[in-house]
Coordinates of C-alpha atoms in Angstrom, one line a residue:
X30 CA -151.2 44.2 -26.5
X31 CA -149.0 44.4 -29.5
X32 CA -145.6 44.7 -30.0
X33 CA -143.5 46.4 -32.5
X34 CA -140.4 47.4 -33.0
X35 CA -137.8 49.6 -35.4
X36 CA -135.9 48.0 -38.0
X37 CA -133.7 50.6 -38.1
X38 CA -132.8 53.5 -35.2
X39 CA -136.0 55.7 -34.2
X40 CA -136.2 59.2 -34.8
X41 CA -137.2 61.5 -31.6
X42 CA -140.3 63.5 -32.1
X43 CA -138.7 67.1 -32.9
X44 CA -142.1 68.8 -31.6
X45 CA -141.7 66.8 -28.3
X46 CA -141.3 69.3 -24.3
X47 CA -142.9 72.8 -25.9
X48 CA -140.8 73.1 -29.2
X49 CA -143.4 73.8 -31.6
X50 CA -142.6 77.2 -32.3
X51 CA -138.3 76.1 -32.8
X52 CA -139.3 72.9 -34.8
X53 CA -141.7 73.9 -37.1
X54 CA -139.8 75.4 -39.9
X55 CA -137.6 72.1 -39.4
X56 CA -140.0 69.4 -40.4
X57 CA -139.7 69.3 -44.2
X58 CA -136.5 68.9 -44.4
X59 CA -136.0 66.8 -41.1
X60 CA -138.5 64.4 -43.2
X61 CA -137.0 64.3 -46.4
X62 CA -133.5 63.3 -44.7
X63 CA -134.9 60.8 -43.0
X64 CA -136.8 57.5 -43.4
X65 CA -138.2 55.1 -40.2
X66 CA -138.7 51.7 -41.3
X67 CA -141.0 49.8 -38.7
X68 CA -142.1 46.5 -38.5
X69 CA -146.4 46.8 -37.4
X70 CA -148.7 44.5 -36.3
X71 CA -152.4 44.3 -35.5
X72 CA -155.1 42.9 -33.9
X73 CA -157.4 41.8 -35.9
X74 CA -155.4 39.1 -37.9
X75 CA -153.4 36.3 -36.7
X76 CA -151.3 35.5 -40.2
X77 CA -147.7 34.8 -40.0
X78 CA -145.7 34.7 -42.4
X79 CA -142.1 34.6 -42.6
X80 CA -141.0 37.1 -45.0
X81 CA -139.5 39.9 -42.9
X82 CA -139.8 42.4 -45.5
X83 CA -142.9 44.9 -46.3
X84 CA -142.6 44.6 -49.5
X85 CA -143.6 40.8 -49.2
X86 CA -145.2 39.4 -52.3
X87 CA -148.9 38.9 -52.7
X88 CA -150.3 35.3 -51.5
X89 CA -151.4 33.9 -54.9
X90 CA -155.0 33.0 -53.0
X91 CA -156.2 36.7 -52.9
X92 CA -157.9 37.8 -56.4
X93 CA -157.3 41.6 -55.9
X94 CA -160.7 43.0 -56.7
X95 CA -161.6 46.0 -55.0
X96 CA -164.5 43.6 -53.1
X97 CA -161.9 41.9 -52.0
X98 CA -160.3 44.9 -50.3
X99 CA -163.3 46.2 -48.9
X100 CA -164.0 43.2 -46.9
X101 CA -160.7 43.0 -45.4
X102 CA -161.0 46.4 -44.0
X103 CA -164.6 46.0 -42.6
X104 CA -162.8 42.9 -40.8
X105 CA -160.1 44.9 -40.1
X106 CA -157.6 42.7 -41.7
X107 CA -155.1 45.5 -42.2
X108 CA -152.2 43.4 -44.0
X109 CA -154.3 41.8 -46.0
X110 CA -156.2 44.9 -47.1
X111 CA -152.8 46.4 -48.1
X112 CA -151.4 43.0 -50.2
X113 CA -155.0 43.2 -52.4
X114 CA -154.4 47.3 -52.9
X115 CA -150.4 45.9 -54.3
X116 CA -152.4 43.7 -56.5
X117 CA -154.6 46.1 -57.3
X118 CA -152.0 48.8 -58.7
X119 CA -150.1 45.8 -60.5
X120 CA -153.4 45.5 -61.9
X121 CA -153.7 49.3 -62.6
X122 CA -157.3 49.3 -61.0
X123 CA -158.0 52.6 -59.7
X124 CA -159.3 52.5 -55.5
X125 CA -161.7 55.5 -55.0
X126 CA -161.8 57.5 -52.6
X127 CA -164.6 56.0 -50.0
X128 CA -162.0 52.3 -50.0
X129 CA -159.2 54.5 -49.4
X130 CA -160.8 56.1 -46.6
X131 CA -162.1 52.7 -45.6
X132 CA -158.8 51.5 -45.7
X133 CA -157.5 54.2 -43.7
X134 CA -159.6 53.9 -40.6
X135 CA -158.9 50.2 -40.3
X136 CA -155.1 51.0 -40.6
X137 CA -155.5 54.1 -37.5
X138 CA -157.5 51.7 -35.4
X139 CA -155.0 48.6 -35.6
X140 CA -151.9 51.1 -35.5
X141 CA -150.1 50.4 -38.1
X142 CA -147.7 52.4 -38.9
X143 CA -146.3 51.1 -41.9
X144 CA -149.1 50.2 -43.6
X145 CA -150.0 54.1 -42.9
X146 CA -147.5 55.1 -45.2
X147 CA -148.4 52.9 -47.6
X148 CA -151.9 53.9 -48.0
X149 CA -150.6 57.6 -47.8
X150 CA -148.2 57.5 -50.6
X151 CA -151.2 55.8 -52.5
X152 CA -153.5 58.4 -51.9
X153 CA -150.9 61.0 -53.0
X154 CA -150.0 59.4 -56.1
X155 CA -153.7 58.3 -57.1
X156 CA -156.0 60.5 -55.9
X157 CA -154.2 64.1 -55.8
X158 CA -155.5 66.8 -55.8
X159 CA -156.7 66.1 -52.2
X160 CA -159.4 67.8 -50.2
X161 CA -158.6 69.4 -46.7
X162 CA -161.1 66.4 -45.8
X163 CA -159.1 63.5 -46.9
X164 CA -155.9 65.1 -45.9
X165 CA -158.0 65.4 -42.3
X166 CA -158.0 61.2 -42.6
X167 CA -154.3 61.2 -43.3
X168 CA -153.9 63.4 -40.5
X169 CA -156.1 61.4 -38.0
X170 CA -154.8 57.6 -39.2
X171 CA -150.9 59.4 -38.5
X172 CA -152.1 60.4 -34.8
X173 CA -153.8 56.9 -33.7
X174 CA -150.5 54.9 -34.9
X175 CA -148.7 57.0 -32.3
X176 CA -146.5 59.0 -35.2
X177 CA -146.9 62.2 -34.0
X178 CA -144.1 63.4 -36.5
X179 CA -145.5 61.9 -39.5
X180 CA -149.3 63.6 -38.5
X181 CA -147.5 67.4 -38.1
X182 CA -145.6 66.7 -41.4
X183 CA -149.1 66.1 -43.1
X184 CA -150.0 69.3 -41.2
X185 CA -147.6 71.3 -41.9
X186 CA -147.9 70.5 -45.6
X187 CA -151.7 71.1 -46.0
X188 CA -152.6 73.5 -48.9
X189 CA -155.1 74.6 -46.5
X190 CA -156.6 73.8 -43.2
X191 CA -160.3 73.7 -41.7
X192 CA -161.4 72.9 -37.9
X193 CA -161.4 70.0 -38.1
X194 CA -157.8 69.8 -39.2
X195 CA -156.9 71.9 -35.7
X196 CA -159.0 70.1 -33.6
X197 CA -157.6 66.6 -34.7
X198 CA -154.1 68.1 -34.4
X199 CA -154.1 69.9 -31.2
X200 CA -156.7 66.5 -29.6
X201 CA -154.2 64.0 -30.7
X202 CA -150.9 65.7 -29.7
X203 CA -152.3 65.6 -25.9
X204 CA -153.4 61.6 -26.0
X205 CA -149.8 61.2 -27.6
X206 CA -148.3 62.5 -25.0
X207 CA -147.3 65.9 -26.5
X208 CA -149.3 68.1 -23.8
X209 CA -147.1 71.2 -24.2
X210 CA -147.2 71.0 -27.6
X211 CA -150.7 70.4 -27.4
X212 CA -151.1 74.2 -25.3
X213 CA -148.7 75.7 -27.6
X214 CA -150.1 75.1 -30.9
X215 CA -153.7 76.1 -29.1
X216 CA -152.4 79.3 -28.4
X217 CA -151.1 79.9 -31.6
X218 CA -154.4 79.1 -33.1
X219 CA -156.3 81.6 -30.9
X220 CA -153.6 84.4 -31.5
X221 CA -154.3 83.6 -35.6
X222 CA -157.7 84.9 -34.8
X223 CA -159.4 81.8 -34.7
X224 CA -162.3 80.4 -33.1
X225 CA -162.3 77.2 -31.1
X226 CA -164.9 74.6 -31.1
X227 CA -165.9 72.7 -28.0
X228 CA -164.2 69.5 -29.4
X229 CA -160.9 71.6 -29.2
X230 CA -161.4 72.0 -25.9
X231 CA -161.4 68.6 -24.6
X232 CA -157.9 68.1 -26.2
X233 CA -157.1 71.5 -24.1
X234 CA -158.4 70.0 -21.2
X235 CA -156.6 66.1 -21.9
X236 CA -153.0 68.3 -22.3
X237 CA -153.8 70.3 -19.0
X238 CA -155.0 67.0 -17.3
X239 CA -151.4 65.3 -18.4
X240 CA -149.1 68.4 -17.3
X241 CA -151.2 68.8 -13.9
X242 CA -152.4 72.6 -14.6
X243 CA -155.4 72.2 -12.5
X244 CA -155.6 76.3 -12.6
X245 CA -154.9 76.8 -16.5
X246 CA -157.3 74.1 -17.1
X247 CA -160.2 75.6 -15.0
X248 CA -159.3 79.0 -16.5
X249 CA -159.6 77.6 -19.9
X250 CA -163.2 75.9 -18.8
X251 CA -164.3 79.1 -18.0
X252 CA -162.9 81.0 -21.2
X253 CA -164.7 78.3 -23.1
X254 CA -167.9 79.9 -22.4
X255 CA -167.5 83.3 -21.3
X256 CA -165.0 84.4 -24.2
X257 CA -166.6 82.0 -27.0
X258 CA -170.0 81.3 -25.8
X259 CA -169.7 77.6 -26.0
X260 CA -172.3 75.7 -23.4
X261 CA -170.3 73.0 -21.7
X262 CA -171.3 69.4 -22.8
X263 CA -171.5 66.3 -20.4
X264 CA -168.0 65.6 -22.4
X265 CA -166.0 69.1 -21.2
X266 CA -167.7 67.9 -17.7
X267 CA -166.0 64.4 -18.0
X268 CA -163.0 66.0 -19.2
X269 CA -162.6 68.3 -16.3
X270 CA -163.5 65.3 -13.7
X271 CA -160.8 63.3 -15.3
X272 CA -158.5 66.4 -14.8
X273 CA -159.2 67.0 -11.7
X274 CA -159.0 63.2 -10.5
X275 CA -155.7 62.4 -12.2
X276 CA -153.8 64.2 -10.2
X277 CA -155.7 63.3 -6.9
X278 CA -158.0 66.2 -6.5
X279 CA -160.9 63.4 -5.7
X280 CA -162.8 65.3 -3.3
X281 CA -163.2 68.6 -5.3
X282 CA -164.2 66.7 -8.9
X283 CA -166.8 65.1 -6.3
X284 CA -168.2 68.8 -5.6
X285 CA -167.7 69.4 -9.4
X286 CA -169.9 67.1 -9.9
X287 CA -172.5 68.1 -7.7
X288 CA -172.6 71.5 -9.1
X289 CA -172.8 70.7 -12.2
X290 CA -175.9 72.2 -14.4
X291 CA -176.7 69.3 -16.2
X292 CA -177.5 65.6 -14.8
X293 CA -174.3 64.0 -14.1
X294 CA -174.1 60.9 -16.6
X295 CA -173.2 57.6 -15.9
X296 CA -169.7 58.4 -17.8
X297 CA -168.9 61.6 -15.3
X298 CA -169.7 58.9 -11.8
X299 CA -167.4 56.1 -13.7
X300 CA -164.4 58.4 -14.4
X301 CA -164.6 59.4 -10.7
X302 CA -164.8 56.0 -9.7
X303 CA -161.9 54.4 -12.0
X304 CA -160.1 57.4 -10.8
X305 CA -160.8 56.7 -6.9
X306 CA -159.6 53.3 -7.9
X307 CA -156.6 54.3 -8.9
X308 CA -155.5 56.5 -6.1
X309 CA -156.9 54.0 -3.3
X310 CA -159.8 56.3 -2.6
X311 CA -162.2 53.5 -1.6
X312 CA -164.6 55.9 0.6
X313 CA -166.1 57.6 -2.7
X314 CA -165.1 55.3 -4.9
X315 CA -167.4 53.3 -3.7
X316 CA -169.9 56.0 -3.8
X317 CA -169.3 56.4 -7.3
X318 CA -169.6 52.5 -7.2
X319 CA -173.2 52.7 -6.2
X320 CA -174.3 55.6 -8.3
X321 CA -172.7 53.6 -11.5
X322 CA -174.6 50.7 -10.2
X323 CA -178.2 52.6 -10.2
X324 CA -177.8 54.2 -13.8
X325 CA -175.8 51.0 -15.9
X326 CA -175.3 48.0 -13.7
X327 CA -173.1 46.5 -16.9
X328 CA -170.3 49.5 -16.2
X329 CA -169.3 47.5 -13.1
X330 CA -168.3 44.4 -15.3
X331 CA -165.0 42.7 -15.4
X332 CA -164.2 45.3 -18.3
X333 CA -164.7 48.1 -16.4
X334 CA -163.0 47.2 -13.5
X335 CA -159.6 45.8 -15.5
X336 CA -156.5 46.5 -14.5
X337 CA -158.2 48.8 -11.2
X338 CA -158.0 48.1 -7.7
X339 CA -161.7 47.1 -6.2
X340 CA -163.6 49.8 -4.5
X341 CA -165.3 47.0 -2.1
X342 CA -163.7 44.3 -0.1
X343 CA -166.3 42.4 -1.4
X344 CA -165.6 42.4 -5.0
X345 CA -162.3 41.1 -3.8
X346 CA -163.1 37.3 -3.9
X347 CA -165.0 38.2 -7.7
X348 CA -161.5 40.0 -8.3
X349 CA -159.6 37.0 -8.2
X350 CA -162.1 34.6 -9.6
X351 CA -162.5 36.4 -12.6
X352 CA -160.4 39.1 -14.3
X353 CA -160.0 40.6 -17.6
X354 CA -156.7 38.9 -19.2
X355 CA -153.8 41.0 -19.9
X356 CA -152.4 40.6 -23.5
X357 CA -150.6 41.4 -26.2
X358 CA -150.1 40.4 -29.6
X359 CA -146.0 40.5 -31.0
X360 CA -144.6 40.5 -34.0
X361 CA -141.3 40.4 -34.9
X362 CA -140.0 39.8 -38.6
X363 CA -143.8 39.5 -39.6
X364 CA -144.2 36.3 -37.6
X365 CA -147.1 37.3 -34.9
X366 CA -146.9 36.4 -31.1
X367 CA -149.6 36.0 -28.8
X368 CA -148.4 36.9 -24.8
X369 CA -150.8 37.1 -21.9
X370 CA -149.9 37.9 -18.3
X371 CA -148.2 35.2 -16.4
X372 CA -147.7 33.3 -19.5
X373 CA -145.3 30.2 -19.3
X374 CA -146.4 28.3 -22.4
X375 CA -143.5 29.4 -24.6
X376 CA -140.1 28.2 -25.0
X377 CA -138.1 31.6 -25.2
X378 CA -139.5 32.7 -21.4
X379 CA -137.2 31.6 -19.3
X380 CA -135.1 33.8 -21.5
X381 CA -137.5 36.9 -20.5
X382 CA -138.2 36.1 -16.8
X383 CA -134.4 35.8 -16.4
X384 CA -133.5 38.8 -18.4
X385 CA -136.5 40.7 -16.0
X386 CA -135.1 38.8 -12.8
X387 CA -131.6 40.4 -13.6
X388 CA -132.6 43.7 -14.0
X389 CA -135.0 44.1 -10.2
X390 CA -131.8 44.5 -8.1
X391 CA -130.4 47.3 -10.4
X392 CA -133.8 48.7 -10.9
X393 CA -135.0 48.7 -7.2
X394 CA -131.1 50.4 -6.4
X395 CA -132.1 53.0 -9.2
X396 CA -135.1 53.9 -7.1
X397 CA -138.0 51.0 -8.1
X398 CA -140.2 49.9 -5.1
X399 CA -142.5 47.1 -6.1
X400 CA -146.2 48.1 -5.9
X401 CA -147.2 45.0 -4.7
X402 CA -150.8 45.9 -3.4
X403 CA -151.9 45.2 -7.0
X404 CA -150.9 41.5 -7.0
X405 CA -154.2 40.6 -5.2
X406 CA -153.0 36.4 -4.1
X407 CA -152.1 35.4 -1.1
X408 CA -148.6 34.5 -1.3
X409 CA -145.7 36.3 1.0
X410 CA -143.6 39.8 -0.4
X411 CA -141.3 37.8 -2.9
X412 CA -144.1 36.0 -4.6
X413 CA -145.4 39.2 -5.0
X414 CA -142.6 40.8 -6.9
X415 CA -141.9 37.7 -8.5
X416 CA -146.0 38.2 -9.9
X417 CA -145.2 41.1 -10.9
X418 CA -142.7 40.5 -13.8
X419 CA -145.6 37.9 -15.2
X420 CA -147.3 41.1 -16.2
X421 CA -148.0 41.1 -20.3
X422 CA -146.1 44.5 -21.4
X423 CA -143.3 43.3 -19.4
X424 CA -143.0 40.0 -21.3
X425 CA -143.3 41.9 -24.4
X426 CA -140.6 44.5 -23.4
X427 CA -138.5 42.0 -22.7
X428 CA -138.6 40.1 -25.7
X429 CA -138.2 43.4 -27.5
X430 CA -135.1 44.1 -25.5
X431 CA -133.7 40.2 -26.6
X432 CA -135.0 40.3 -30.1
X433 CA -134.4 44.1 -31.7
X434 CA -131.0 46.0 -32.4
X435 CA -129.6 48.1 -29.9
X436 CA -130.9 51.7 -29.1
X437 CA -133.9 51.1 -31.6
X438 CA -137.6 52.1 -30.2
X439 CA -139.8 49.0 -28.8
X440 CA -143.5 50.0 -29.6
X441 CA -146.5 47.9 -27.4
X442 CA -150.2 48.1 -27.8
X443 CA -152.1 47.2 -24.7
X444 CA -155.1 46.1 -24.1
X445 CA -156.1 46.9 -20.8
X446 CA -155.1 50.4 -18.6
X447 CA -151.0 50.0 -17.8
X448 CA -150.9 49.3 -14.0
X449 CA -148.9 51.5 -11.6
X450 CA -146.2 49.4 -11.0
X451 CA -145.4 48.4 -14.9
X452 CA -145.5 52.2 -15.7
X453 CA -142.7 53.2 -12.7
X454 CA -141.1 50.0 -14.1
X455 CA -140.9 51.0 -17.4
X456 CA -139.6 54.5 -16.7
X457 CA -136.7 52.9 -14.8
X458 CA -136.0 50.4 -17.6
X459 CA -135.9 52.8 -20.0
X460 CA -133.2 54.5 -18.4
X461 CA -131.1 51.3 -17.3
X462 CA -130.9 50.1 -20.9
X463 CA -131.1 53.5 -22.8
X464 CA -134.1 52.8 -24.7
X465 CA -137.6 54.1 -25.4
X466 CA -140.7 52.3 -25.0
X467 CA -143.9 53.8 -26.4
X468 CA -146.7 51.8 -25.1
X469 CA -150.3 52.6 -26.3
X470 CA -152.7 51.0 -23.5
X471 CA -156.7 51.6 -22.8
X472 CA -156.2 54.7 -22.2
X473 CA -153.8 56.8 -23.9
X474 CA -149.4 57.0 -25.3
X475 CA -146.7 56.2 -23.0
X476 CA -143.3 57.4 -23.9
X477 CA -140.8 56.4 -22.0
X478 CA -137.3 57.3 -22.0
X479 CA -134.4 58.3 -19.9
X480 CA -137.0 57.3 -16.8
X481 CA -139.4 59.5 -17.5
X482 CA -142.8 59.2 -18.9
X483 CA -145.0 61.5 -21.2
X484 CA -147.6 61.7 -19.5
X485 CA -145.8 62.7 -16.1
X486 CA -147.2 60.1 -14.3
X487 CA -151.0 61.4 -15.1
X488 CA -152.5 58.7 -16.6

């Protein structure tokens, strides 16, 4: 997991709860007024440093050739990448197109946000006029750093626009978060007279899965083919399982499944089974279990099965033998930190677990009730709660709460699928301190404010 937080105070997504159609004349000017400074982080590098600033100079070890800048984003050093491209400019060596784009998926799969800007504003000023394809990149590395409302200001602002460009928009507003949005700016497409593609459609069917439209999902399945003649794909089939599951509709994404046309694949039986995990469904999950195990014995691996409840009694003694660790990278003022659930290693934590410990009896009076069936020791009730706070995002939150200015947004990249009892903790934190945590785990955004969550609890 990483952690990140705003310098200064975070601007609220204007497109955010179904106001695309108010908002959209707004954006220019709400982003020309307005400038987020963020402090990112990633995964792939472990350099401190203790400048605080982005505009840090260049280490005097890098040579700034464009090989140079390659290799760091094939390794994914993101920071690094972007000090060689400063060198490079001071140099006045031109970066073509294919390192730019290089350099932009390596900054959308670490999500960082700042370092998106900065390649952006390169682009612009070095490589304008742009293509609707490279503006599609810009687009795309926006939407996987979680900055919804820097990836519809790039939209909004496109000479022109292709498919691709509305599928990447209207997939990447629903994993942030932004399912009505996500509906609304479908619709919109369709009444322009345009033609979906199937990729579209799994976005549809993520936003539907998120706002628990069971109905408008299924009726958009079947418009899928009947009004555009698009053969569902083992992915729409996934999607619609996961739809149906999240919002505990096990039994009839079972009998989904067993009408489906084509061969069910390994990935439609594992969605049913994480999902069956999830909601305590053990009967079929375990069903799904043994299917899983017949077509890809490695899905049932301790990656698969992190952060999940086990299906069998069985894998219980495995469970707590061996698990997936929990973590998160931090950084704070560029200086990285490394936190893994029930970390006690580091000096500052008794500053977090107290901080945590004071908040549980305001929490649990605001309505929090410890989910303790996923602490899976054998300790009594209060060793349970107490094994709760130990989880990773927590520890980060809290530091972010100790460490940032008040009201400012904490941002956390998780590794592993946020469990139940973090994400109703989280909702109740954010509204006991008035702040907003977006946290990016294995699955998809989490925004939470005011005690409410994004994805309304479908996750």
């Amino acid at each position: 997991m990483i952690i990140t937080m705003e310098v200064t105070k975070f601007i609220n997504m204007p497109i955010r709860s179904g106001q695309f159609q108010q908002n959209i004349g707004q954006q220019q000017s709400n982003f020309k007024a307005t400038q987020s400074t963020m402090v990112d982080s990633h995964l792939s590098s472990n350099v401190i440093t203790d400048n605080g600033s982005a505009e840090a100079s260049v280490s005097s070890s890098y040579e700034g050739t464009l090989e140079e800048l390659e290799s760091f984003c094939r390794e994914g050093k993101v920071k690094e990448a972007i000090e060689v491209l400063r060198l490079l400019e001071k140099k006045y060596i031109h970066v073509d197109l294919p390192r730019c784009l290089l350099l932009m998926q390596a900054i959308g799969e670490a999500k960082s946000l700042e370092e998106a800007k900065i390649v952006h504003e390169h682009v612009m000023q070095s490589l304008s006029p742009l293509k609707v394809s490279t503006y599609n990149k810009i687009l795309e590395m926006y939407s996987k750093c979680g900055s919804m409302d820097d990836a519809f200001t790039v939209f909004h602002n496109m000479p022109e626009r292709n498919l691709t460009t509305w599928d990447t928009i209207v997939t990447w507003l629903a994993k942030n978060g932004l399912a009505e949005d996500c509906i609304d700016l479908f619709t919109e497409f369709k009444k322009n007279g345009l033609k979906p593609d199937g990729q579209m459609f799994i976005g549809v069917f993520y936003a539907c899965s998120m706002l628990g439209d069971i109905e408008e999902g299924m009726l958009h399945f079947k418009s899928m083919t009947d009004d555009y003649g698009i053969i569902p794909s083992l992915d729409h089939y996934v999607s619609i399982v996961d739809m149906l599951g999240s919002v505990g509709h096990l039994d009839e994404a079972f009998r989904f499944i067993e009408k489906m046309p084509l061969e069910p694949s390994v990935d439609v039986w594992e969605t049913l089974m994480n999902l069956c995990r999830v909601h305590g469904y053990l009967e079929l999950g375990n069903h799904c279990a043994e299917v899983v195990a017949l077509l890809d014995p490695s899905r049932l691996n301790e990656q698969s099965q992190a952060g999940l409840v086990p299906v069998k009694a069985s894998d219980l003694a495995k469970w707590k033998e061996k698990k997936l660790a929990s973590e998160n990278l931090l950084e704070v003022k560029s200086r990285v930190h490394e936190y893994r659930a029930g970390d006690t290693s580091r000096p500052e934590n008794n500053k977090l677990y107290d901080l945590l410990r004071g908040m549980k009896a305001q929490m649990k009076e605001a309505g929090y009730i410890p989910q303790t069936r996923f602490v899976l020791h054998d300790i009594d009730q209060e060793g349970k709660e107490e094994a709760l706070l130990s989880h990773s995002e927590r520890l980060a939150v809290s530091y972010g709460l100790l460490n940032s200015t008040a009201r400012s947004t904490i941002r956390v990249i998780k590794n592993l699928r946020v469990c139940v009892d973090c994400h109703n903790a989280l909702k109740i934190i954010s509204k006991l301190v008035g702040r907003e945590f977006i946290i990016r785990d294995a699955k998809r955004f989490h925004h939470f404010k005011d005690g409410l969550c994004s994805c309304r609890d479908y996750w």
